[in-house]
Amino acid sequence: MPIPAHDSVSLVIPLFNEEAMLPALVREIESFRQGRPEVQQVVFVDDGSTDQTARVARDLVSGLEGYVLIQFSRNFGHQLAVTAGMHFATSDAAVILDADLQDPLPVVGEMIDTWRQGFDVVYGVRRQRDGDSLLQRATASAFYRVFRRMSEVDAPLDTGDFRLVSRAVLDAYRELGEQQPYVRGLISWLGFNQTGVVYDRAPRAGGSSKYAWRDRMRLALDGIASFSGRPLRLAVRIGLGVSLLSLIGLVWVLIARFFTDTTVPGWSSILFVGFFFGGLQIFFLGVVGSYLARVYEEVKGRPRYVVRDVWRPGESGPES
Ligand code: UDP
Ligand code: MG
């Protein structure tokens, strides 16, 4: 059966120190492509790996069709690697997935079928996260719920970046120039016809997680800060509430001073008040500061990522 011209699919796969994972990954992709010839392009984005990821990738795919390897000049982070991959995807739809096969390829097939029914975004909804620790699952689930309440976009629960996006969405995404993109939030924000497919997230098939807790935390804060002004408004409200309370306290102090003769040693309460308000102020300065930092990042207007090399099978690669 010939494949209609408007029906091709790209896979977008960020790679950071995934040399251990690559052989299995390429094998899986190739066997998947046997039954899915519409997968005409595979975009690997090497996010500044410090191991042999790029060389191994080139060796593995040198005789294969449709691969392209984008190499960043350094590590720019997962979200920017995905963004670059989406920029380089040339097919009628692209599927974003992790290199570690936690996002199973059969689900990609399901996503493609769902896309053909007329959806622009088909995201993977995780039924369970067996591959992750209990703590990781609990914090992830809490985050998605907080994000949903905080943000002004209607983001689906329990989804990562594993999703299919149509050409229309890819083109719209290109227009978004945020320095620290939060990919899944931005795609929700874009709208279009969105739907989900439920799947079981597999454990990492090899290598180790490239996301430290620090990175996860950062991703969570980026997500909230880029989609919600609510922490700022919350700061204002709590600030107002606390000032009101201290006003009442002041009245009480004045009454006690002038109309009673209780002498108060009072150093503990003074310390308490000092600590409390000191802490509150620093906390909300931090909230304001984190937004200011984002504004600063945006106004600098630097390119978001720097590509060192774009390589396709059949071309000779750089010496590294
Ligand atoms: N990754 C990346 N840049 C980074 C960190 C991770 O491109 O700075 C890639 C990594 O190679 C993988 C995907 O992002 O393909 C998800 O990373 P990982 O599986 O380590 O995250 P986890 O599944 O543990 O959240
Ligand atoms: Mg993973």
PDB file of C-alpha atoms in Angstrom, residues 113-320:
ATOM      1  CA  ASP A 113      -3.344   5.848  14.375  1.00  0.00           C
ATOM      2  CA  THR A 114      -5.041   8.349  16.667  1.00  0.00           C
ATOM      3  CA  TRP A 115      -3.482  11.260  14.766  1.00  0.00           C
ATOM      4  CA  ARG A 116      -5.001   9.869  11.575  1.00  0.00           C
ATOM      5  CA  GLN A 117      -8.414  10.079  13.159  1.00  0.00           C
ATOM      6  CA  GLY A 118      -7.975  13.825  13.053  1.00  0.00           C
ATOM      7  CA  PHE A 119      -6.127  14.845  16.233  1.00  0.00           C
ATOM      8  CA  ASP A 120      -3.259  17.323  16.270  1.00  0.00           C
ATOM      9  CA  VAL A 121      -1.734  16.347  19.600  1.00  0.00           C
ATOM     10  CA  VAL A 122      -1.744  12.829  21.008  1.00  0.00           C
ATOM     11  CA  TYR A 123      -0.044  12.711  24.387  1.00  0.00           C
ATOM     12  CA  GLY A 124       0.862   9.647  26.406  1.00  0.00           C
ATOM     13  CA  VAL A 125      -0.885   9.366  29.753  1.00  0.00           C
ATOM     14  CA  ARG A 126       1.075   7.256  32.241  1.00  0.00           C
ATOM     15  CA  ARG A 127      -0.924   4.575  33.940  1.00  0.00           C
ATOM     16  CA  GLN A 128       1.862   3.717  36.317  1.00  0.00           C
ATOM     17  CA  ARG A 129       5.482   4.615  36.735  1.00  0.00           C
ATOM     18  CA  ASP A 130       6.968   1.267  37.654  1.00  0.00           C
ATOM     19  CA  GLY A 131      10.337   2.338  36.373  1.00  0.00           C
ATOM     20  CA  ASP A 132      10.592   5.137  38.914  1.00  0.00           C
ATOM     21  CA  SER A 133      11.023   5.114  42.665  1.00  0.00           C
ATOM     22  CA  LEU A 134       8.057   5.573  44.967  1.00  0.00           C
ATOM     23  CA  LEU A 135       9.295   9.004  45.998  1.00  0.00           C
ATOM     24  CA  GLN A 136       9.696  10.014  42.368  1.00  0.00           C
ATOM     25  CA  ARG A 137       6.180   8.867  41.570  1.00  0.00           C
ATOM     26  CA  ALA A 138       4.691  10.689  44.541  1.00  0.00           C
ATOM     27  CA  THR A 139       6.470  13.962  43.792  1.00  0.00           C
ATOM     28  CA  ALA A 140       5.653  13.754  40.095  1.00  0.00           C
ATOM     29  CA  SER A 141       2.001  13.180  40.799  1.00  0.00           C
ATOM     30  CA  ALA A 142       1.912  16.033  43.337  1.00  0.00           C
ATOM     31  CA  PHE A 143       3.634  18.338  40.882  1.00  0.00           C
ATOM     32  CA  TYR A 144       1.220  17.660  38.029  1.00  0.00           C
ATOM     33  CA  ARG A 145      -1.681  18.452  40.317  1.00  0.00           C
ATOM     34  CA  VAL A 146      -0.126  21.645  41.672  1.00  0.00           C
ATOM     35  CA  PHE A 147       0.831  22.719  38.162  1.00  0.00           C
ATOM     36  CA  ARG A 148      -2.693  22.206  36.961  1.00  0.00           C
ATOM     37  CA  ARG A 149      -4.136  24.328  39.761  1.00  0.00           C
ATOM     38  CA  MET A 150      -1.531  27.023  39.424  1.00  0.00           C
ATOM     39  CA  SER A 151      -1.207  27.392  35.713  1.00  0.00           C
ATOM     40  CA  GLU A 152      -3.518  29.133  33.395  1.00  0.00           C
ATOM     41  CA  VAL A 153      -3.353  26.362  30.812  1.00  0.00           C
ATOM     42  CA  ASP A 154      -5.344  23.174  30.893  1.00  0.00           C
ATOM     43  CA  ALA A 155      -2.504  20.666  31.038  1.00  0.00           C
ATOM     44  CA  PRO A 156      -3.475  17.003  31.124  1.00  0.00           C
ATOM     45  CA  LEU A 157      -2.446  15.092  34.256  1.00  0.00           C
ATOM     46  CA  ASP A 158       0.335  12.488  34.364  1.00  0.00           C
ATOM     47  CA  THR A 159       1.856  13.226  30.990  1.00  0.00           C
ATOM     48  CA  GLY A 160       5.481  13.821  30.129  1.00  0.00           C
ATOM     49  CA  ASP A 161       6.864  15.014  26.834  1.00  0.00           C
ATOM     50  CA  PHE A 162       6.033  11.726  25.134  1.00  0.00           C
ATOM     51  CA  ARG A 163       3.541  12.814  22.499  1.00  0.00           C
ATOM     52  CA  LEU A 164       2.750  13.135  18.831  1.00  0.00           C
ATOM     53  CA  VAL A 165       2.282  16.582  17.323  1.00  0.00           C
ATOM     54  CA  SER A 166       0.993  17.379  13.855  1.00  0.00           C
ATOM     55  CA  ARG A 167       2.649  19.640  11.310  1.00  0.00           C
ATOM     56  CA  ALA A 168       0.292  22.471  12.268  1.00  0.00           C
ATOM     57  CA  VAL A 169       1.459  22.236  15.884  1.00  0.00           C
ATOM     58  CA  LEU A 170       5.123  22.011  14.856  1.00  0.00           C
ATOM     59  CA  ASP A 171       4.744  25.194  12.836  1.00  0.00           C
ATOM     60  CA  ALA A 172       2.962  26.986  15.659  1.00  0.00           C
ATOM     61  CA  TYR A 173       5.591  25.789  18.143  1.00  0.00           C
ATOM     62  CA  ARG A 174       8.299  27.341  16.001  1.00  0.00           C
ATOM     63  CA  GLU A 175       6.799  30.759  16.696  1.00  0.00           C
ATOM     64  CA  LEU A 176       7.277  30.369  20.455  1.00  0.00           C
ATOM     65  CA  GLY A 177      10.585  31.918  21.353  1.00  0.00           C
ATOM     66  CA  GLU A 178      10.813  31.253  25.082  1.00  0.00           C
ATOM     67  CA  GLN A 179      14.314  30.908  26.458  1.00  0.00           C
ATOM     68  CA  GLN A 180      13.407  28.176  28.917  1.00  0.00           C
ATOM     69  CA  PRO A 181      10.620  26.352  27.174  1.00  0.00           C
ATOM     70  CA  TYR A 182       8.472  23.982  29.156  1.00  0.00           C
ATOM     71  CA  VAL A 183       7.561  21.813  26.201  1.00  0.00           C
ATOM     72  CA  ARG A 184       4.508  19.967  27.474  1.00  0.00           C
ATOM     73  CA  GLY A 185       3.004  23.158  28.903  1.00  0.00           C
ATOM     74  CA  LEU A 186       3.597  25.087  25.689  1.00  0.00           C
ATOM     75  CA  ILE A 187       1.990  22.374  23.594  1.00  0.00           C
ATOM     76  CA  SER A 188      -1.064  22.401  25.860  1.00  0.00           C
ATOM     77  CA  TRP A 189      -1.122  26.162  25.599  1.00  0.00           C
ATOM     78  CA  LEU A 190      -1.148  25.985  21.794  1.00  0.00           C
ATOM     79  CA  GLY A 191      -4.511  24.270  21.846  1.00  0.00           C
ATOM     80  CA  PHE A 192      -5.639  22.416  18.689  1.00  0.00           C
ATOM     81  CA  ASN A 193      -7.361  19.033  18.918  1.00  0.00           C
ATOM     82  CA  GLN A 194      -5.701  17.196  21.758  1.00  0.00           C
ATOM     83  CA  THR A 195      -6.250  13.739  23.110  1.00  0.00           C
ATOM     84  CA  GLY A 196      -4.387  11.107  25.108  1.00  0.00           C
ATOM     85  CA  VAL A 197      -3.542   7.431  24.931  1.00  0.00           C
ATOM     86  CA  VAL A 198      -2.972   5.568  28.184  1.00  0.00           C
ATOM     87  CA  TYR A 199       0.201   3.497  28.493  1.00  0.00           C
ATOM     88  CA  ASP A 200       2.435   1.814  31.034  1.00  0.00           C
ATOM     89  CA  ARG A 201       5.756   3.523  31.434  1.00  0.00           C
ATOM     90  CA  ALA A 202       8.542   0.974  31.261  1.00  0.00           C
ATOM     91  CA  PRO A 203      11.664   1.086  33.429  1.00  0.00           C
ATOM     92  CA  ARG A 204      14.757   2.612  31.836  1.00  0.00           C
ATOM     93  CA  ALA A 205      16.157  -0.062  29.521  1.00  0.00           C
ATOM     94  CA  GLY A 206      19.812   0.776  30.119  1.00  0.00           C
ATOM     95  CA  GLY A 207      22.229   3.424  31.304  1.00  0.00           C
ATOM     96  CA  SER A 208      21.189   5.704  34.137  1.00  0.00           C
ATOM     97  CA  SER A 209      18.758   8.588  34.501  1.00  0.00           C
ATOM     98  CA  LYS A 210      20.181  11.813  33.173  1.00  0.00           C
ATOM     99  CA  TYR A 211      17.892  13.866  35.352  1.00  0.00           C
ATOM    100  CA  ALA A 212      19.206  14.652  38.797  1.00  0.00           C
ATOM    101  CA  TRP A 213      16.723  15.716  41.458  1.00  0.00           C
ATOM    102  CA  ARG A 214      18.065  19.217  41.027  1.00  0.00           C
ATOM    103  CA  ASP A 215      17.059  19.136  37.336  1.00  0.00           C
ATOM    104  CA  ARG A 216      13.606  17.811  38.138  1.00  0.00           C
ATOM    105  CA  MET A 217      13.094  20.566  40.686  1.00  0.00           C
ATOM    106  CA  ARG A 218      14.205  23.129  38.150  1.00  0.00           C
ATOM    107  CA  LEU A 219      11.884  21.742  35.514  1.00  0.00           C
ATOM    108  CA  ALA A 220       9.000  21.920  37.971  1.00  0.00           C
ATOM    109  CA  LEU A 221       9.754  25.526  38.906  1.00  0.00           C
ATOM    110  CA  ASP A 222      10.246  26.481  35.248  1.00  0.00           C
ATOM    111  CA  GLY A 223       6.910  24.941  34.459  1.00  0.00           C
ATOM    112  CA  ILE A 224       5.088  26.855  37.142  1.00  0.00           C
ATOM    113  CA  ALA A 225       6.890  30.137  36.581  1.00  0.00           C
ATOM    114  CA  SER A 226       6.349  30.113  32.841  1.00  0.00           C
ATOM    115  CA  PHE A 227       2.670  29.365  33.054  1.00  0.00           C
ATOM    116  CA  SER A 228       1.472  31.098  36.129  1.00  0.00           C
ATOM    117  CA  GLY A 229       1.646  34.491  37.733  1.00  0.00           C
ATOM    118  CA  ARG A 230      -0.061  32.937  40.694  1.00  0.00           C
ATOM    119  CA  PRO A 231       2.943  32.681  43.038  1.00  0.00           C
ATOM    120  CA  LEU A 232       3.369  36.433  42.644  1.00  0.00           C
ATOM    121  CA  ARG A 233      -0.275  37.107  43.389  1.00  0.00           C
ATOM    122  CA  LEU A 234      -0.123  34.660  46.283  1.00  0.00           C
ATOM    123  CA  ALA A 235       2.841  36.595  47.653  1.00  0.00           C
ATOM    124  CA  VAL A 236       0.813  39.788  47.556  1.00  0.00           C
ATOM    125  CA  ARG A 237      -2.152  38.184  49.285  1.00  0.00           C
ATOM    126  CA  ILE A 238      -0.132  36.541  52.048  1.00  0.00           C
ATOM    127  CA  GLY A 239       1.819  39.748  52.509  1.00  0.00           C
ATOM    128  CA  LEU A 240      -1.409  41.716  52.933  1.00  0.00           C
ATOM    129  CA  GLY A 241      -2.841  39.155  55.336  1.00  0.00           C
ATOM    130  CA  VAL A 242       0.242  39.154  57.504  1.00  0.00           C
ATOM    131  CA  SER A 243       0.407  42.958  57.611  1.00  0.00           C
ATOM    132  CA  LEU A 244      -3.220  43.045  58.695  1.00  0.00           C
ATOM    133  CA  LEU A 245      -2.455  40.604  61.500  1.00  0.00           C
ATOM    134  CA  SER A 246       0.501  42.641  62.655  1.00  0.00           C
ATOM    135  CA  LEU A 247      -1.698  45.763  62.681  1.00  0.00           C
ATOM    136  CA  ILE A 248      -4.049  44.000  65.094  1.00  0.00           C
ATOM    137  CA  GLY A 249      -1.016  42.988  67.125  1.00  0.00           C
ATOM    138  CA  LEU A 250       0.114  46.598  67.229  1.00  0.00           C
ATOM    139  CA  VAL A 251      -3.258  47.736  68.598  1.00  0.00           C
ATOM    140  CA  TRP A 252      -3.016  45.109  71.284  1.00  0.00           C
ATOM    141  CA  VAL A 253       0.501  46.218  72.192  1.00  0.00           C
ATOM    142  CA  LEU A 254      -0.619  49.858  72.502  1.00  0.00           C
ATOM    143  CA  ILE A 255      -3.576  48.920  74.692  1.00  0.00           C
ATOM    144  CA  ALA A 256      -1.353  46.781  76.893  1.00  0.00           C
ATOM    145  CA  ARG A 257       1.162  49.574  77.143  1.00  0.00           C
ATOM    146  CA  PHE A 258      -1.200  52.352  78.148  1.00  0.00           C
ATOM    147  CA  PHE A 259      -4.081  50.641  79.926  1.00  0.00           C
ATOM    148  CA  THR A 260      -2.437  47.799  81.835  1.00  0.00           C
ATOM    149  CA  ASP A 261       0.618  47.661  84.013  1.00  0.00           C
ATOM    150  CA  THR A 262       1.940  44.272  82.949  1.00  0.00           C
ATOM    151  CA  THR A 263       5.605  44.518  82.192  1.00  0.00           C
ATOM    152  CA  VAL A 264       6.571  42.191  79.406  1.00  0.00           C
ATOM    153  CA  PRO A 265      10.064  40.751  79.226  1.00  0.00           C
ATOM    154  CA  GLY A 266       9.093  40.087  75.645  1.00  0.00           C
ATOM    155  CA  TRP A 267      12.357  39.216  74.013  1.00  0.00           C
ATOM    156  CA  SER A 268      11.063  35.870  72.784  1.00  0.00           C
ATOM    157  CA  SER A 269       8.076  37.381  71.064  1.00  0.00           C
ATOM    158  CA  ILE A 270      10.272  40.028  69.474  1.00  0.00           C
ATOM    159  CA  LEU A 271      12.614  37.370  68.192  1.00  0.00           C
ATOM    160  CA  PHE A 272       9.695  35.354  66.948  1.00  0.00           C
ATOM    161  CA  VAL A 273       8.242  38.288  65.070  1.00  0.00           C
ATOM    162  CA  GLY A 274      11.645  39.194  63.705  1.00  0.00           C
ATOM    163  CA  PHE A 275      12.284  35.702  62.411  1.00  0.00           C
ATOM    164  CA  PHE A 276       8.816  35.295  61.039  1.00  0.00           C
ATOM    165  CA  PHE A 277       8.741  38.474  59.046  1.00  0.00           C
ATOM    166  CA  GLY A 278      12.363  38.156  58.051  1.00  0.00           C
ATOM    167  CA  GLY A 279      11.683  34.734  56.648  1.00  0.00           C
ATOM    168  CA  LEU A 280       8.524  35.806  54.912  1.00  0.00           C
ATOM    169  CA  GLN A 281      10.265  38.714  53.244  1.00  0.00           C
ATOM    170  CA  ILE A 282      13.151  36.650  52.016  1.00  0.00           C
ATOM    171  CA  PHE A 283      10.790  34.016  50.706  1.00  0.00           C
ATOM    172  CA  PHE A 284       8.777  36.459  48.679  1.00  0.00           C
ATOM    173  CA  LEU A 285      11.831  38.309  47.506  1.00  0.00           C
ATOM    174  CA  GLY A 286      12.866  34.947  46.157  1.00  0.00           C
ATOM    175  CA  VAL A 287       9.537  34.516  44.394  1.00  0.00           C
ATOM    176  CA  VAL A 288       9.861  37.934  42.791  1.00  0.00           C
ATOM    177  CA  GLY A 289      13.504  37.307  42.002  1.00  0.00           C
ATOM    178  CA  SER A 290      12.787  34.086  40.166  1.00  0.00           C
ATOM    179  CA  TYR A 291      10.397  35.882  37.855  1.00  0.00           C
ATOM    180  CA  LEU A 292      12.885  38.687  37.388  1.00  0.00           C
ATOM    181  CA  ALA A 293      15.513  36.113  36.437  1.00  0.00           C
ATOM    182  CA  ARG A 294      13.197  34.755  33.765  1.00  0.00           C
ATOM    183  CA  VAL A 295      12.627  38.243  32.404  1.00  0.00           C
ATOM    184  CA  TYR A 296      16.378  38.773  32.349  1.00  0.00           C
ATOM    185  CA  GLU A 297      16.883  35.542  30.406  1.00  0.00           C
ATOM    186  CA  GLU A 298      14.280  36.627  27.892  1.00  0.00           C
ATOM    187  CA  VAL A 299      15.558  40.162  27.298  1.00  0.00           C
ATOM    188  CA  LYS A 300      19.090  39.002  26.651  1.00  0.00           C
ATOM    189  CA  GLY A 301      17.658  37.468  23.503  1.00  0.00           C
ATOM    190  CA  ARG A 302      20.409  34.929  23.000  1.00  0.00           C
ATOM    191  CA  PRO A 303      19.906  31.982  20.693  1.00  0.00           C
ATOM    192  CA  ARG A 304      18.416  29.217  22.779  1.00  0.00           C
ATOM    193  CA  TYR A 305      20.750  26.523  21.635  1.00  0.00           C
ATOM    194  CA  VAL A 306      23.845  26.365  19.490  1.00  0.00           C
ATOM    195  CA  VAL A 307      24.200  23.636  16.882  1.00  0.00           C
ATOM    196  CA  ARG A 308      27.711  22.493  16.235  1.00  0.00           C
ATOM    197  CA  ASP A 309      26.987  19.956  13.546  1.00  0.00           C
ATOM    198  CA  VAL A 310      24.161  18.439  11.524  1.00  0.00           C
ATOM    199  CA  TRP A 311      24.980  15.034  10.130  1.00  0.00           C
ATOM    200  CA  ARG A 312      23.136  12.555   7.913  1.00  0.00           C
ATOM    201  CA  PRO A 313      24.196   9.015   6.960  1.00  0.00           C
ATOM    202  CA  GLY A 314      26.412   9.135   3.923  1.00  0.00           C
ATOM    203  CA  GLU A 315      28.095  12.371   4.953  1.00  0.00           C
ATOM    204  CA  SER A 316      31.467  12.276   6.609  1.00  0.00           C
ATOM    205  CA  GLY A 317      31.360  13.333  10.236  1.00  0.00           C
ATOM    206  CA  PRO A 318      33.603  15.700  12.175  1.00  0.00           C
ATOM    207  CA  GLU A 319      36.585  14.233  13.964  1.00  0.00           C
ATOM    208  CA  SER A 320      35.163  13.676  17.421  1.00  0.00           C
TER     209      SER A 320
END
